[in-house]
mmCIF file of C-alpha atoms in Angstrom:
data_model
loop_
_atom_site.group_PDB
_atom_site.id
_atom_site.type_symbol
_atom_site.label_atom_id
_atom_site.label_comp_id
_atom_site.label_asym_id
_atom_site.label_seq_id
_atom_site.Cartn_x
_atom_site.Cartn_y
_atom_site.Cartn_z
ATOM 1 C CA MET A 167 77.687 174.199 122.405
ATOM 2 C CA ILE A 168 81.249 174.409 121.079
ATOM 3 C CA VAL A 169 81.763 176.164 117.731
ATOM 4 C CA THR A 170 84.910 175.603 115.684
ATOM 5 C CA LEU A 171 86.328 177.717 112.874
ATOM 6 C CA THR A 172 88.575 176.039 110.320
ATOM 7 C CA ALA A 173 89.677 178.673 107.818
ATOM 8 C CA ASN A 174 91.721 176.182 105.761
ATOM 9 C CA PRO A 175 89.926 172.799 105.907
ATOM 10 C CA SER A 176 91.122 169.786 103.979
ATOM 11 C CA LEU A 177 90.367 166.324 102.734
ATOM 12 C CA ASP A 178 92.880 164.244 104.695
ATOM 13 C CA ARG A 179 94.225 161.020 103.203
ATOM 14 C CA THR A 180 96.312 158.795 105.462
ATOM 15 C CA VAL A 181 98.462 156.110 103.845
ATOM 16 C CA ALA A 182 99.706 153.358 106.170
ATOM 17 C CA LEU A 183 103.069 151.928 105.111
ATOM 18 C CA PRO A 184 104.409 148.441 106.011
ATOM 19 C CA GLY A 185 107.789 149.881 106.989
ATOM 20 C CA PRO A 186 109.815 153.107 107.022
ATOM 21 C CA LEU A 187 109.149 155.696 104.309
ATOM 22 C CA LEU A 188 111.775 155.199 101.593
ATOM 23 C CA ARG A 189 112.623 158.268 99.513
ATOM 24 C CA GLY A 190 112.875 157.575 95.792
ATOM 25 C CA GLU A 191 111.504 154.051 96.124
ATOM 26 C CA VAL A 192 108.203 152.372 95.211
ATOM 27 C CA GLN A 193 106.217 151.215 98.240
ATOM 28 C CA ARG A 194 102.842 149.520 98.535
ATOM 29 C CA ALA A 195 100.408 150.820 101.115
ATOM 30 C CA VAL A 196 98.869 148.605 103.753
ATOM 31 C CA SER A 197 95.739 150.749 103.855
ATOM 32 C CA VAL A 198 94.396 154.178 102.926
ATOM 33 C CA ARG A 199 91.886 156.217 104.930
ATOM 34 C CA GLN A 200 90.134 159.447 103.970
ATOM 35 C CA GLU A 201 88.441 161.907 106.324
ATOM 36 C CA SER A 202 87.320 165.510 106.347
ATOM 37 C CA GLY A 203 89.974 167.407 108.249
ATOM 38 C CA GLY A 204 91.580 170.579 109.451
ATOM 39 C CA LYS A 205 92.168 171.226 113.142
ATOM 40 C CA GLY A 206 88.774 172.748 113.939
ATOM 41 C CA VAL A 207 86.961 170.098 111.916
ATOM 42 C CA ASN A 208 88.836 167.386 113.826
ATOM 43 C CA VAL A 209 87.836 168.941 117.144
ATOM 44 C CA SER A 210 84.184 168.986 116.072
ATOM 45 C CA ARG A 211 84.426 165.373 114.884
ATOM 46 C CA ALA A 212 85.790 164.315 118.270
ATOM 47 C CA LEU A 213 83.071 166.227 120.111
ATOM 48 C CA VAL A 214 80.338 164.612 117.984
ATOM 49 C CA ALA A 215 81.831 161.185 118.757
ATOM 50 C CA SER A 216 81.313 161.924 122.463
ATOM 51 C CA GLY A 217 77.792 163.306 122.088
ATOM 52 C CA MET A 218 78.748 166.963 122.606
ATOM 53 C CA LYS A 219 76.831 169.594 120.675
ATOM 54 C CA THR A 220 79.106 171.360 118.201
ATOM 55 C CA LEU A 221 79.076 173.289 114.935
ATOM 56 C CA ALA A 222 81.957 173.424 112.460
ATOM 57 C CA VAL A 223 82.262 176.711 110.555
ATOM 58 C CA LEU A 224 84.356 176.579 107.383
ATOM 59 C CA PRO A 225 84.577 177.698 103.758
ATOM 60 C CA GLY A 226 83.534 175.283 101.025
ATOM 61 C CA GLY A 227 80.957 174.566 98.333
ATOM 62 C CA GLU A 228 77.983 172.279 98.864
ATOM 63 C CA ALA A 229 79.407 169.512 96.663
ATOM 64 C CA ASP A 230 82.945 169.686 98.060
ATOM 65 C CA PRO A 231 84.219 166.287 99.326
ATOM 66 C CA VAL A 232 85.125 167.860 102.687
ATOM 67 C CA LEU A 233 81.512 168.867 103.301
ATOM 68 C CA ALA A 234 80.283 165.517 101.964
ATOM 69 C CA GLY A 235 82.474 163.811 104.551
ATOM 70 C CA LEU A 236 80.998 165.929 107.335
ATOM 71 C CA ARG A 237 77.496 164.972 106.232
ATOM 72 C CA ASP A 238 78.440 161.295 106.157
ATOM 73 C CA THR A 239 79.728 161.474 109.742
ATOM 74 C CA ASP A 240 76.846 163.598 111.058
ATOM 75 C CA VAL A 241 79.021 166.578 111.949
ATOM 76 C CA PRO A 242 76.874 169.741 111.896
ATOM 77 C CA PHE A 243 78.439 172.563 109.907
ATOM 78 C CA ALA A 244 77.882 176.034 108.479
ATOM 79 C CA ALA A 245 79.798 176.605 105.252
ATOM 80 C CA LEU A 246 80.636 179.672 103.174
ATOM 81 C CA PRO A 247 80.698 178.920 99.411
ATOM 82 C CA ILE A 248 83.918 180.250 97.868
ATOM 83 C CA GLY A 249 83.729 178.907 94.304
ATOM 84 C CA GLU A 250 86.898 176.801 94.620
ATOM 85 C CA ALA A 251 87.733 173.281 95.731
ATOM 86 C CA LEU A 252 89.225 172.860 99.200
ATOM 87 C CA ARG A 253 92.698 171.402 99.579
ATOM 88 C CA SER A 254 93.817 167.794 100.054
ATOM 89 C CA ASN A 255 96.496 166.723 102.537
ATOM 90 C CA MET A 256 98.500 163.499 102.625
ATOM 91 C CA ALA A 257 99.935 161.719 105.652
ATOM 92 C CA PHE A 258 102.201 158.666 105.511
ATOM 93 C CA THR A 259 102.336 156.612 108.692
ATOM 94 C CA GLU A 260 105.033 154.079 109.514
ATOM 95 C CA PRO A 261 104.819 151.250 112.067
ATOM 96 C CA GLY A 262 105.213 152.782 115.515
ATOM 97 C CA GLY A 263 103.289 155.921 114.575
ATOM 98 C CA VAL A 264 105.995 157.953 112.813
ATOM 99 C CA THR A 265 104.082 160.274 110.481
ATOM 100 C CA THR A 266 105.145 162.332 107.452
ATOM 101 C CA LYS A 267 102.650 164.952 106.279
ATOM 102 C CA ILE A 268 102.374 166.879 103.025
ATOM 103 C CA ASN A 269 99.874 169.742 103.236
ATOM 104 C CA GLU A 270 98.596 171.781 100.296
ATOM 105 C CA PRO A 271 98.303 175.583 100.729
ATOM 106 C CA GLY A 272 94.542 175.751 100.076
ATOM 107 C CA PRO A 273 92.454 178.178 97.996
ATOM 108 C CA VAL A 274 92.961 181.937 98.265
ATOM 109 C CA LEU A 275 90.351 183.764 100.350
ATOM 110 C CA SER A 276 89.623 187.312 99.223
ATOM 111 C CA THR A 277 89.092 190.153 101.681
ATOM 112 C CA GLU A 278 85.335 189.929 101.034
ATOM 113 C CA GLN A 279 85.315 186.184 101.683
ATOM 114 C CA GLN A 280 87.285 186.641 104.888
ATOM 115 C CA GLU A 281 84.731 189.147 106.166
ATOM 116 C CA ALA A 282 81.855 186.863 105.178
ATOM 117 C CA LEU A 283 83.486 183.960 107.015
ATOM 118 C CA ILE A 284 83.876 186.084 110.161
ATOM 119 C CA GLU A 285 80.228 187.142 109.985
ATOM 120 C CA LEU A 286 79.163 183.511 109.545
ATOM 121 C CA LEU A 287 81.144 182.606 112.655
ATOM 122 C CA LEU A 288 79.718 185.489 114.683
ATOM 123 C CA ASP A 289 76.179 184.434 113.817
ATOM 124 C CA SER A 290 76.925 180.764 114.504
ATOM 125 C CA ALA A 291 78.606 181.425 117.863
ATOM 126 C CA ARG A 292 75.607 183.004 119.581
ATOM 127 C CA GLY A 293 75.121 181.130 122.846
ATOM 128 C CA ALA A 294 78.299 179.029 122.458
ATOM 129 C CA SER A 295 80.362 178.180 125.545
ATOM 130 C CA TRP A 296 83.616 177.885 123.572
ATOM 131 C CA VAL A 297 84.786 179.019 120.134
ATOM 132 C CA VAL A 298 87.821 177.240 118.708
ATOM 133 C CA LEU A 299 89.938 179.032 116.078
ATOM 134 C CA ALA A 300 92.177 176.365 114.645
ATOM 135 C CA GLY A 301 94.582 175.401 111.923
ATOM 136 C CA SER A 302 96.652 177.145 109.285
ATOM 137 C CA LEU A 303 95.422 180.153 107.357
ATOM 138 C CA PRO A 304 94.844 179.953 103.593
ATOM 139 C CA PRO A 305 96.658 182.205 101.116
ATOM 140 C CA GLY A 306 95.475 185.803 101.220
ATOM 141 C CA VAL A 307 94.558 185.782 104.921
ATOM 142 C CA PRO A 308 96.680 188.004 107.230
ATOM 143 C CA ALA A 309 98.552 186.437 110.135
ATOM 144 C CA ASP A 310 96.498 188.340 112.724
ATOM 145 C CA PHE A 311 93.209 186.866 111.448
ATOM 146 C CA TYR A 312 92.534 184.851 114.616
ATOM 147 C CA ALA A 313 93.317 187.863 116.819
ATOM 148 C CA THR A 314 90.892 189.922 114.726
ATOM 149 C CA VAL A 315 88.194 187.253 115.051
ATOM 150 C CA THR A 316 88.762 187.107 118.819
ATOM 151 C CA ARG A 317 88.248 190.870 119.123
ATOM 152 C CA ARG A 318 85.131 190.732 116.963
ATOM 153 C CA LEU A 319 83.654 187.920 119.058
ATOM 154 C CA ARG A 320 84.226 189.788 122.291
ATOM 155 C CA SER A 321 83.051 193.111 120.894
ATOM 156 C CA ARG A 322 79.672 191.517 120.259
ATOM 157 C CA HIS A 323 79.312 191.148 124.029
ATOM 158 C CA GLU A 324 80.279 194.614 125.225
ATOM 159 C CA ASP A 325 76.640 195.030 126.310
ATOM 160 C CA GLY A 326 77.362 192.739 129.257
ATOM 161 C CA THR A 327 76.100 189.473 127.790
ATOM 162 C CA GLU A 328 78.366 186.499 128.345
ATOM 163 C CA ALA A 329 80.980 186.014 125.645
ATOM 164 C CA PRO A 330 82.211 182.541 124.691
ATOM 165 C CA LEU A 331 85.609 181.390 125.832
ATOM 166 C CA ILE A 332 88.082 181.310 122.950
ATOM 167 C CA ALA A 333 90.734 178.692 122.198
ATOM 168 C CA VAL A 334 93.384 179.040 119.489
ATOM 169 C CA ASP A 335 95.368 176.157 117.999
ATOM 170 C CA SER A 336 97.627 177.190 115.137
ATOM 171 C CA SER A 337 101.321 177.575 114.336
ATOM 172 C CA GLY A 338 103.863 180.041 113.006
ATOM 173 C CA ALA A 339 102.866 183.654 112.444
ATOM 174 C CA PRO A 340 99.120 183.190 113.175
ATOM 175 C CA LEU A 341 99.965 181.658 116.561
ATOM 176 C CA ALA A 342 102.444 184.408 117.446
ATOM 177 C CA ALA A 343 99.906 187.059 116.401
ATOM 178 C CA ALA A 344 97.392 185.584 118.848
ATOM 179 C CA ILE A 345 99.460 186.920 121.763
ATOM 180 C CA SER A 346 100.922 190.081 120.235
ATOM 181 C CA GLY A 347 97.938 192.417 120.405
ATOM 182 C CA ASP A 348 95.831 193.956 123.123
ATOM 183 C CA ALA A 349 93.959 192.044 125.820
ATOM 184 C CA LEU A 350 90.757 191.946 123.755
ATOM 185 C CA GLY A 351 92.502 189.888 121.083
ATOM 186 C CA LYS A 352 94.175 187.323 123.346
ATOM 187 C CA PRO A 353 92.545 183.906 123.764
ATOM 188 C CA ASP A 354 91.454 182.133 126.915
ATOM 189 C CA LEU A 355 93.358 179.005 125.880
ATOM 190 C CA LEU A 356 96.268 178.256 123.564
ATOM 191 C CA LYS A 357 97.068 174.667 122.512
ATOM 192 C CA PRO A 358 100.641 174.495 121.147
ATOM 193 C CA ASN A 359 102.831 171.455 120.727
ATOM 194 C CA ALA A 360 106.428 171.599 121.982
ATOM 195 C CA GLU A 361 107.820 173.269 118.855
ATOM 196 C CA GLU A 362 105.037 175.862 118.834
ATOM 197 C CA LEU A 363 105.494 176.465 122.559
ATOM 198 C CA GLY A 364 109.090 177.505 121.925
ATOM 199 C CA GLU A 365 107.894 179.901 119.211
ATOM 200 C CA LEU A 366 105.235 181.334 121.524
ATOM 201 C CA ALA A 367 107.670 181.854 124.378
ATOM 202 C CA ALA A 368 110.022 183.708 122.049
ATOM 203 C CA ALA A 369 107.156 185.898 120.815
ATOM 204 C CA ALA A 370 106.340 186.673 124.461
ATOM 205 C CA GLY A 371 109.937 187.739 125.144
ATOM 206 C CA PHE A 372 111.334 184.481 126.574
ATOM 207 C CA ALA A 373 113.885 182.927 124.224
ATOM 208 C CA THR A 374 114.457 179.320 125.279
ATOM 209 C CA ASP A 375 117.544 177.504 124.017
ATOM 210 C CA LYS A 376 115.773 174.149 124.205
ATOM 211 C CA SER A 377 114.654 172.284 121.106
ATOM 212 C CA ALA A 378 111.159 170.821 120.762
ATOM 213 C CA GLU A 379 112.543 167.411 121.741
ATOM 214 C CA GLU A 380 114.174 168.895 124.833
ATOM 215 C CA LEU A 381 110.976 170.671 125.861
ATOM 216 C CA GLU A 382 109.051 167.403 125.492
ATOM 217 C CA ALA A 383 111.595 165.699 127.763
ATOM 218 C CA ASP A 384 111.686 168.546 130.316
ATOM 219 C CA PRO A 385 108.174 169.401 131.561
ATOM 220 C CA GLU A 386 109.543 171.960 134.039
ATOM 221 C CA ALA A 387 111.101 173.880 131.149
ATOM 222 C CA ALA A 388 107.883 173.547 129.146
ATOM 223 C CA ALA A 389 105.912 174.902 132.100
ATOM 224 C CA ALA A 390 108.316 177.845 132.464
ATOM 225 C CA ALA A 391 107.899 178.706 128.784
ATOM 226 C CA ALA A 392 104.113 178.401 129.007
ATOM 227 C CA ALA A 393 104.069 180.589 132.134
ATOM 228 C CA VAL A 394 105.670 183.427 130.167
ATOM 229 C CA VAL A 395 102.854 183.166 127.628
ATOM 230 C CA VAL A 396 100.220 183.213 130.383
ATOM 231 C CA ARG A 397 101.815 186.295 131.929
ATOM 232 C CA SER A 398 101.484 188.006 128.542
ATOM 233 C CA GLY A 399 97.706 187.927 128.990
ATOM 234 C CA VAL A 400 96.594 184.515 127.737
ATOM 235 C CA GLY A 401 94.211 182.679 130.054
ATOM 236 C CA ALA A 402 95.883 179.257 129.918
ATOM 237 C CA VAL A 403 98.305 177.187 127.856
ATOM 238 C CA LEU A 404 97.736 173.498 127.146
ATOM 239 C CA ALA A 405 101.045 172.303 125.671
ATOM 240 C CA THR A 406 101.011 168.779 124.246
ATOM 241 C CA LEU A 407 104.346 166.967 124.557
ATOM 242 C CA GLY A 408 103.857 163.973 122.275
ATOM 243 C CA SER A 409 104.101 160.617 124.019
ATOM 244 C CA ARG A 410 105.236 162.389 127.194
ATOM 245 C CA GLY A 411 101.766 163.806 127.858
ATOM 246 C CA ALA A 412 100.865 167.459 128.248
ATOM 247 C CA VAL A 413 101.462 170.467 130.477
ATOM 248 C CA LEU A 414 98.738 172.889 131.558
ATOM 249 C CA VAL A 415 99.683 176.324 132.898
ATOM 250 C CA THR A 416 97.209 178.873 134.242
ATOM 251 C CA ALA A 417 97.569 181.922 136.461
ATOM 252 C CA ASP A 418 96.938 179.596 139.417
ATOM 253 C CA GLY A 419 99.355 176.752 138.747
ATOM 254 C CA ALA A 420 101.103 174.307 136.451
ATOM 255 C CA TRP A 421 100.592 170.571 136.011
ATOM 256 C CA LEU A 422 101.964 167.684 133.982
ATOM 257 C CA ALA A 423 99.702 164.829 132.869
ATOM 258 C CA THR A 424 101.127 161.537 131.605
ATOM 259 C CA HIS A 425 99.478 158.407 130.227
ATOM 260 C CA PRO A 426 100.875 154.862 130.177
ATOM 261 C CA PRO A 427 102.438 153.976 126.800
ATOM 262 C CA VAL A 428 100.013 153.010 124.037
ATOM 263 C CA ASN A 429 100.545 151.143 120.779
ATOM 264 C CA ALA A 430 100.885 154.187 118.530
ATOM 265 C CA VAL A 431 99.260 153.658 115.128
ATOM 266 C CA SER A 432 98.924 157.241 113.855
ATOM 267 C CA THR A 433 99.565 160.587 115.519
ATOM 268 C CA VAL A 434 97.509 162.477 112.906
ATOM 269 C CA GLY A 435 94.909 164.538 114.770
ATOM 270 C CA ALA A 436 96.049 163.439 118.244
ATOM 271 C CA GLY A 437 96.610 167.045 119.317
ATOM 272 C CA ASP A 438 93.168 168.016 118.025
ATOM 273 C CA SER A 439 91.641 165.186 120.047
ATOM 274 C CA SER A 440 93.531 166.426 123.108
ATOM 275 C CA LEU A 441 91.965 169.848 122.700
ATOM 276 C CA ALA A 442 88.545 168.259 122.227
ATOM 277 C CA GLY A 443 88.996 166.270 125.441
ATOM 278 C CA TYR A 444 89.922 169.424 127.354
ATOM 279 C CA LEU A 445 86.903 171.337 126.034
ATOM 280 C CA LEU A 446 84.575 168.413 126.648
ATOM 281 C CA ALA A 447 85.588 168.304 130.319
ATOM 282 C CA SER A 448 85.522 172.095 130.633
ATOM 283 C CA SER A 449 81.987 172.247 129.234
ATOM 284 C CA GLN A 450 80.921 169.808 131.932
ATOM 285 C CA GLY A 451 82.287 172.063 134.673
ATOM 286 C CA ALA A 452 85.482 170.128 135.406
ATOM 287 C CA ALA A 453 88.402 171.746 137.208
ATOM 288 C CA PRO A 454 91.441 172.665 135.061
ATOM 289 C CA VAL A 455 93.416 169.639 136.281
ATOM 290 C CA ASP A 456 90.602 167.296 135.272
ATOM 291 C CA CYS A 457 90.338 169.032 131.898
ATOM 292 C CA LEU A 458 94.055 168.303 131.462
ATOM 293 C CA ARG A 459 93.481 164.697 132.489
ATOM 294 C CA GLN A 460 90.800 164.229 129.826
ATOM 295 C CA ALA A 461 92.936 166.001 127.231
ATOM 296 C CA VAL A 462 95.786 163.525 127.665
ATOM 297 C CA ALA A 463 93.391 160.574 127.754
ATOM 298 C CA HIS A 464 91.869 161.734 124.463
ATOM 299 C CA GLY A 465 95.252 162.278 122.835
ATOM 300 C CA ALA A 466 96.517 158.840 123.849
ATOM 301 C CA ALA A 467 93.372 157.183 122.546
ATOM 302 C CA ALA A 468 93.655 159.034 119.225
ATOM 303 C CA ALA A 469 97.277 157.934 118.750
ATOM 304 C CA SER A 470 96.194 154.302 119.055
ATOM 305 C CA LEU A 471 93.634 154.628 116.229
ATOM 306 C CA PRO A 472 94.311 154.563 112.450
ATOM 307 C CA GLY A 473 94.495 157.658 110.253
ATOM 308 C CA SER A 474 92.887 160.731 111.747
ATOM 309 C CA THR A 475 90.213 158.674 113.491
ATOM 310 C CA VAL A 476 88.966 160.457 116.606
ATOM 311 C CA PRO A 477 88.039 158.651 119.828
ATOM 312 C CA ALA A 478 84.791 158.857 121.741
ATOM 313 C CA VAL A 479 85.066 159.580 125.448
ATOM 314 C CA ARG A 480 84.143 155.950 126.191
ATOM 315 C CA GLN A 481 87.351 154.903 124.386
ATOM 316 C CA THR A 482 89.558 157.006 126.667
ATOM 317 C CA SER A 483 91.105 156.126 130.036
ATOM 318 C CA PRO A 484 91.322 159.279 132.161
ATOM 319 C CA ASP A 485 91.759 157.175 135.324
ATOM 320 C CA ALA A 486 95.074 155.948 133.889
ATOM 321 C CA VAL A 487 96.447 159.491 133.667
ATOM 322 C CA THR A 488 98.914 160.641 136.325
ATOM 323 C CA ILE A 489 98.947 164.325 137.355
ATOM 324 C CA THR A 490 102.091 165.974 138.742
ATOM 325 C CA THR A 491 102.195 169.544 140.067
ATOM 326 C CA LEU A 492 105.015 171.600 138.535
ATOM 327 C CA LYS A 493 106.802 174.841 139.276
ATOM 328 C CA LYS A 494 105.979 177.403 136.603
ATOM 329 C CA ASP A 495 108.552 180.079 137.468
#
């Protein structure tokens, strides 16, 4: 089973526009979709779509629309009531897949609620193969929250029992904090995009002068940046590079995976689907390269679907993915 933690879940509304977003103008939407969201929630949704056992851990009251959406889509969850409504996010998609997002900050989590959420996760993660810590952190939560959770998860297994593997997918200070502590607090897998990869490399002591767009266009440079992060003590880095695929770097090698162009409809949640594809393959015993292959196949399939719709594995084309071995140093 794969357990996900989404500390700052959301109700995601995606508005499809007939043309480019026009500031200061009135535009009529082509369509509007609404789904329960947040990075960890999206990963669980994608796993459910492919028949993988998962549990989404998140804050939220029983009547909250986010939890109602999970019930409607048969996504198993364990929720911590916090007495406040969860946030709503808006995404505006243009033809060709260009997406503009407006994300609310979310409700404040007190110190007591943070501890209760960690305990709920620890109880829920017993016997899990992977635990995914994903998304932004709500107001009141310290930047090193995911590193703290990682240590707590592993400390539960100091008696020699097998601990779950831990993946982190976040941004900004919470992502940097995931690699800044001791070995016990560093994840087995990080899933940054190109912009976040540059931030991670800088936090690991490797300041790249390349922009996110340049890293997407230069997989060798992306692999070099990811290799610095791996040498800092992280197990592996899966860096998604938009339409140019993804790079995977481990202690044993570096690879680029690319997919033939797809008709991009919405990129909302494509990175989350990529992570779900990787974990799905990993849970089935696939080699790292084949996990990367499924990650890119999942991401490409997600980009071709409306809103934050997640693909099932049957909707992906891993055989269409090309793998190239890269230098990582």
